[in-house]
Coordinates of C-alpha atoms in Angstrom, one line a residue:
M1 CA -47.8 -81.1 29.5
D2 CA -46.9 -80.6 33.2
K3 CA -48.1 -77.0 33.4
M4 CA -46.9 -76.5 37.0
R5 CA -43.4 -77.5 36.0
A6 CA -43.5 -75.2 33.0
L7 CA -44.6 -72.3 35.2
R8 CA -41.7 -72.9 37.6
Y9 CA -39.3 -73.1 34.7
F10 CA -40.7 -69.8 33.3
K11 CA -40.5 -68.1 36.6
R12 CA -36.8 -68.9 37.2
V13 CA -35.8 -68.1 33.5
A14 CA -37.5 -64.7 33.9
E15 CA -35.6 -64.0 37.2
L16 CA -32.2 -65.3 36.1
K17 CA -32.5 -64.1 32.4
S18 CA -30.9 -67.3 31.4
F19 CA -32.0 -70.8 30.2
S20 CA -28.7 -72.3 31.2
L21 CA -28.7 -70.9 34.7
A22 CA -32.2 -72.1 35.3
A23 CA -31.3 -75.5 33.9
Q24 CA -28.4 -75.8 36.4
E25 CA -30.8 -74.9 39.2
F26 CA -33.3 -77.6 38.2
S27 CA -30.6 -80.1 37.1
V28 CA -32.1 -80.6 33.7
P29 CA -30.9 -79.8 30.1
S30 CA -31.4 -76.3 28.8
S31 CA -33.4 -77.8 25.9
S32 CA -35.9 -79.2 28.4
I33 CA -36.4 -75.8 29.9
S34 CA -36.8 -74.2 26.5
R35 CA -39.3 -76.9 25.3
R36 CA -41.5 -76.6 28.3
I37 CA -41.7 -72.8 28.1
K38 CA -42.5 -73.0 24.3
D39 CA -45.3 -75.5 25.1
L40 CA -46.6 -73.0 27.7
E41 CA -46.5 -70.2 25.1
S42 CA -48.4 -72.4 22.6
I43 CA -51.2 -73.0 25.2
L44 CA -51.4 -69.3 26.0
G45 CA -51.1 -68.2 22.4
L46 CA -48.5 -65.6 23.1
E47 CA -44.8 -65.0 23.4
L48 CA -43.6 -64.8 27.0
L49 CA -39.9 -64.4 26.4
K50 CA -37.6 -62.5 24.0
R51 CA -34.7 -64.8 23.2
S52 CA -31.3 -63.7 21.9
T53 CA -27.8 -65.1 22.0
R54 CA -26.8 -62.8 24.9
I55 CA -29.8 -62.5 27.1
V56 CA -33.4 -63.6 27.7
E57 CA -36.0 -60.9 28.5
L58 CA -39.7 -60.9 29.3
T59 CA -42.1 -59.5 26.7
E60 CA -44.6 -57.0 27.8
L61 CA -47.3 -59.7 28.2
G62 CA -44.7 -62.0 29.7
S63 CA -43.9 -59.5 32.4
L64 CA -47.6 -59.2 33.2
Y65 CA -48.0 -63.0 33.3
Y66 CA -45.0 -63.3 35.6
D67 CA -46.5 -60.7 38.0
M68 CA -49.8 -62.6 38.1
I69 CA -48.4 -66.1 38.7
I70 CA -45.5 -65.4 41.1
E71 CA -47.6 -65.0 44.3
G72 CA -49.5 -68.2 43.7
L73 CA -46.3 -70.2 43.1
E74 CA -44.7 -68.7 46.2
K75 CA -47.7 -69.7 48.3
L76 CA -47.6 -73.3 46.9
D77 CA -43.9 -73.6 47.8
D78 CA -44.6 -72.2 51.2
A79 CA -47.5 -74.6 51.8
D80 CA -45.4 -77.6 50.6
E81 CA -42.5 -76.6 52.8
L82 CA -44.7 -75.9 55.8
M83 CA -46.3 -79.3 55.6
M84 CA -43.0 -81.1 55.3
Q85 CA -41.3 -79.1 58.1
R86 CA -44.1 -79.7 60.5
M87 CA -43.2 -83.4 60.3
S88 CA -39.4 -83.0 60.5
T89 CA -36.5 -81.2 62.0
P90 CA -35.9 -77.7 60.5
E91 CA -33.6 -78.0 57.5
G92 CA -33.0 -76.8 54.0
I93 CA -31.9 -73.5 52.5
L94 CA -32.7 -70.2 54.4
R95 CA -32.2 -67.2 52.2
I96 CA -31.3 -63.9 54.0
S97 CA -30.6 -60.6 52.4
A98 CA -29.0 -57.7 54.4
M99 CA -27.1 -54.5 54.0
P100 CA -23.4 -55.3 53.6
S101 CA -22.0 -53.5 56.6
Y102 CA -24.8 -54.6 59.0
G103 CA -24.6 -58.1 57.6
E104 CA -20.8 -58.3 58.2
Q105 CA -20.6 -56.6 61.6
I106 CA -23.9 -57.4 63.3
L107 CA -25.7 -60.3 61.5
S108 CA -22.9 -62.7 60.7
P109 CA -21.9 -63.4 64.3
I110 CA -25.5 -64.0 65.2
L111 CA -26.1 -66.4 62.3
E112 CA -22.9 -68.3 63.2
K113 CA -24.4 -69.1 66.6
F114 CA -27.8 -69.9 65.0
Q115 CA -26.2 -72.4 62.6
Q116 CA -24.4 -74.1 65.5
D117 CA -27.9 -74.8 67.0
H118 CA -29.4 -75.8 63.7
P119 CA -26.7 -77.5 61.6
L120 CA -29.2 -78.9 59.0
I121 CA -30.1 -75.4 57.9
T122 CA -28.0 -74.0 55.0
L123 CA -27.7 -70.2 55.1
D124 CA -27.7 -68.5 51.7
L125 CA -26.6 -65.0 52.5
D126 CA -26.9 -62.0 50.1
Y127 CA -25.2 -58.9 51.5
T128 CA -26.3 -56.1 49.2
D129 CA -27.6 -52.5 49.2
S130 CA -30.0 -53.4 46.3
L131 CA -33.7 -53.3 47.2
T132 CA -35.4 -56.6 47.9
V133 CA -39.0 -57.3 46.9
L134 CA -40.3 -60.0 49.3
G135 CA -42.6 -62.4 47.5
K136 CA -40.9 -61.6 44.2
D137 CA -37.2 -62.1 44.9
P138 CA -36.2 -65.6 46.3
I139 CA -35.6 -64.2 49.8
D140 CA -37.0 -65.5 53.1
I141 CA -35.8 -62.7 55.4
A142 CA -34.5 -59.2 54.6
I143 CA -32.8 -56.6 56.8
R144 CA -32.9 -53.1 55.5
S145 CA -32.8 -49.5 56.6
G146 CA -36.4 -48.3 56.3
F147 CA -39.2 -50.1 54.6
T148 CA -42.2 -49.6 52.3
P149 CA -45.4 -50.5 54.1
D150 CA -47.0 -53.6 52.7
E151 CA -49.9 -55.5 54.3
R152 CA -48.3 -58.9 53.3
V153 CA -44.9 -58.0 54.9
V154 CA -44.1 -57.8 58.6
A155 CA -41.5 -55.2 59.6
K156 CA -39.9 -55.2 63.1
Q157 CA -37.3 -52.6 64.1
L158 CA -34.0 -54.1 65.2
S159 CA -32.3 -50.8 66.1
K160 CA -32.2 -47.1 65.4
N161 CA -30.0 -46.0 62.5
N162 CA -28.4 -42.9 64.0
F163 CA -25.3 -41.6 62.3
K164 CA -22.2 -40.2 63.9
L165 CA -19.5 -38.0 62.4
V166 CA -16.2 -39.6 63.4
A167 CA -12.5 -39.3 62.8
S168 CA -9.2 -40.7 64.1
P169 CA -7.9 -38.7 67.1
K170 CA -4.9 -37.6 65.1
L171 CA -6.9 -36.3 62.2
L172 CA -9.4 -34.4 64.4
Y173 CA -6.6 -32.8 66.4
S174 CA -5.0 -31.5 63.2
L175 CA -8.3 -30.1 61.9
Q176 CA -9.0 -28.4 65.2
L177 CA -5.5 -26.8 65.0
L178 CA -6.1 -25.8 61.4
Y179 CA -9.4 -24.0 62.1
N180 CA -8.4 -23.0 65.6
K181 CA -11.6 -24.3 67.1
E182 CA -12.9 -27.5 68.8
V183 CA -16.4 -27.4 67.2
L184 CA -16.3 -27.4 63.5
S185 CA -18.9 -25.7 61.3
F186 CA -20.5 -27.4 58.3
Q187 CA -18.7 -24.8 56.2
D188 CA -15.4 -26.2 57.6
L189 CA -16.5 -29.7 56.6
E190 CA -16.6 -28.6 53.0
H191 CA -12.8 -28.2 53.1
C192 CA -12.0 -31.4 55.1
P193 CA -11.1 -34.8 53.7
T194 CA -14.1 -37.0 53.9
L195 CA -15.0 -40.7 53.2
Q196 CA -18.3 -41.2 51.3
H197 CA -20.5 -44.2 51.0
R198 CA -21.9 -45.3 47.7
V199 CA -25.0 -47.5 47.6
A200 CA -27.0 -49.0 44.7
S201 CA -28.9 -45.7 44.2
G202 CA -25.7 -43.6 44.2
V203 CA -23.3 -41.8 46.5
L204 CA -25.0 -40.8 49.8
P205 CA -24.9 -37.1 50.4
W206 CA -24.3 -35.4 53.8
W207 CA -27.0 -33.1 55.2
V208 CA -26.9 -30.4 57.9
N209 CA -29.9 -29.5 59.9
E210 CA -29.4 -25.7 60.4
N211 CA -32.2 -24.4 62.6
S212 CA -34.7 -27.0 61.3
H213 CA -33.7 -26.3 57.6
W214 CA -31.9 -29.1 55.8
K215 CA -29.0 -28.2 53.5
K216 CA -26.7 -30.5 51.5
I217 CA -23.0 -30.1 52.3
A218 CA -20.6 -29.8 49.4
I219 CA -18.1 -32.2 50.9
N220 CA -14.7 -33.1 49.5
P221 CA -14.4 -36.9 49.4
V222 CA -10.9 -38.5 49.2
V223 CA -12.5 -42.0 49.1
I224 CA -15.8 -43.1 47.7
C225 CA -16.6 -46.7 48.2
N226 CA -19.6 -49.1 48.5
N227 CA -17.9 -51.1 51.2
G228 CA -18.3 -49.9 54.8
K229 CA -15.3 -51.9 56.0
T230 CA -13.0 -50.1 53.5
L231 CA -14.3 -46.7 54.7
L232 CA -13.8 -47.7 58.3
N233 CA -10.2 -48.8 57.7
A234 CA -9.6 -45.5 55.9
A235 CA -11.0 -43.5 58.9
L236 CA -8.8 -45.5 61.3
A237 CA -5.8 -44.7 59.1
D238 CA -6.3 -40.9 59.5
R239 CA -7.5 -40.5 55.9
G240 CA -10.8 -38.6 56.4
L241 CA -14.0 -37.9 58.3
M242 CA -16.6 -40.5 58.1
L243 CA -20.4 -40.3 58.7
A244 CA -21.4 -43.8 59.8
P245 CA -24.2 -45.6 61.7
S246 CA -23.6 -45.8 65.5
W247 CA -23.9 -49.6 65.5
G248 CA -20.8 -49.7 63.2
V249 CA -18.5 -47.3 65.0
D250 CA -19.5 -47.2 68.7
K251 CA -17.0 -49.9 69.7
Y252 CA -14.2 -47.9 68.0
I253 CA -15.2 -44.8 69.9
E254 CA -15.2 -46.8 73.2
S255 CA -11.7 -48.1 72.4
G256 CA -10.4 -44.6 71.5
E257 CA -9.5 -45.6 68.0
L258 CA -12.1 -43.1 66.7
V259 CA -13.6 -39.9 68.2
E260 CA -16.9 -38.2 67.6
V261 CA -16.5 -34.9 65.8
A262 CA -18.4 -31.9 67.4
T263 CA -20.2 -29.7 64.9
D264 CA -22.2 -26.5 65.2
F265 CA -25.3 -28.2 63.7
P266 CA -26.4 -31.9 63.4
I267 CA -25.0 -33.7 60.4
N268 CA -26.8 -36.7 59.0
I269 CA -27.1 -39.0 56.0
T270 CA -30.8 -38.7 55.7
Q271 CA -33.5 -36.1 56.5
R272 CA -35.8 -38.8 58.0
A273 CA -35.9 -38.7 61.8
D274 CA -37.4 -42.2 62.1
A275 CA -34.8 -44.1 60.1
G276 CA -34.1 -47.5 61.6
I277 CA -32.9 -51.0 60.8
F278 CA -35.8 -53.4 60.2
I279 CA -36.1 -57.2 59.8
L280 CA -38.7 -57.9 57.0
Y281 CA -40.5 -61.1 56.2
Q282 CA -43.8 -62.2 54.6
R283 CA -46.5 -63.1 57.1
S284 CA -47.0 -66.5 55.5
K285 CA -43.3 -67.3 55.7
Y286 CA -43.3 -67.0 59.5
Q287 CA -45.2 -70.2 59.7
I288 CA -42.2 -72.1 58.2
S289 CA -40.2 -73.4 61.1
K290 CA -36.7 -72.5 59.8
V291 CA -37.8 -68.9 59.1
K292 CA -39.6 -68.5 62.4
L293 CA -36.6 -70.0 64.3
C294 CA -34.1 -67.6 62.6
I295 CA -36.2 -64.5 63.1
D296 CA -36.9 -65.3 66.8
F297 CA -33.2 -66.1 67.3
I298 CA -32.0 -62.8 65.8
M299 CA -34.6 -60.8 67.8
H300 CA -33.5 -62.6 71.0
Q301 CA -29.8 -62.0 70.3
L302 CA -30.5 -58.3 69.9
N303 CA -32.6 -58.2 73.1
I304 CA -35.8 -57.3 71.3
D305 CA -39.1 -58.6 72.5

């Protein structure tokens, strides 16, 4: 039995939870995938997968086995790719994961320029708020707000992630007339129409920092959405106040389409003062030319040394 092939089949079935999807990826029949994994189970003397008509899941021992083999398989893939790329022009699939709003507004224009310079590289983009585990998920580069320290992962800050409370000029003027003041209190915000962002972990709350004490604001959302562009369009259409990252709204403030809302105390989406946008990648991956080229290009376009 070709154990290496069986291990690769097992890895992708575990990740995709499907024999048929794994078979499509490897361009082989589902029966070949199933047979190889059964041979692997026979050698190990244990069941790695629970099979049903609807889904394929790892057994408890299968999950443990997956965690033990994945890093080795990733390193083998990286070593093979590194050797091949050192003798050729950078090419192949480059997998990048980023937060949807940042990906659409900031990253996509940069990657368009990158691909013009490197047409043999295929970009596989996953714009999602779901957490990415480098070395476990099939991702070369991730861009996230904040990161969990890991000695195998390099994290470089691309920008701060400061949030601004904004509204259309028309809406803000009407609210200032309603409350007869230019600076709104956080108690006022509880009665204002707001636009709230939902991520994979849930709806993001709004916090007020009142004299160094954080309090959650009981806001009144008129729109809750997981898409930043939709919320932005709603703000531009006078539908509500929006708490958004400065990199996403600064150009609309400069054009006058949105204005920053003055409040008596700072309003934020997080209690962390050091929140930022980070580019994340495995140390070993940086040696692969297509990964290094893309990381360096993004950093250069954002004027980061």
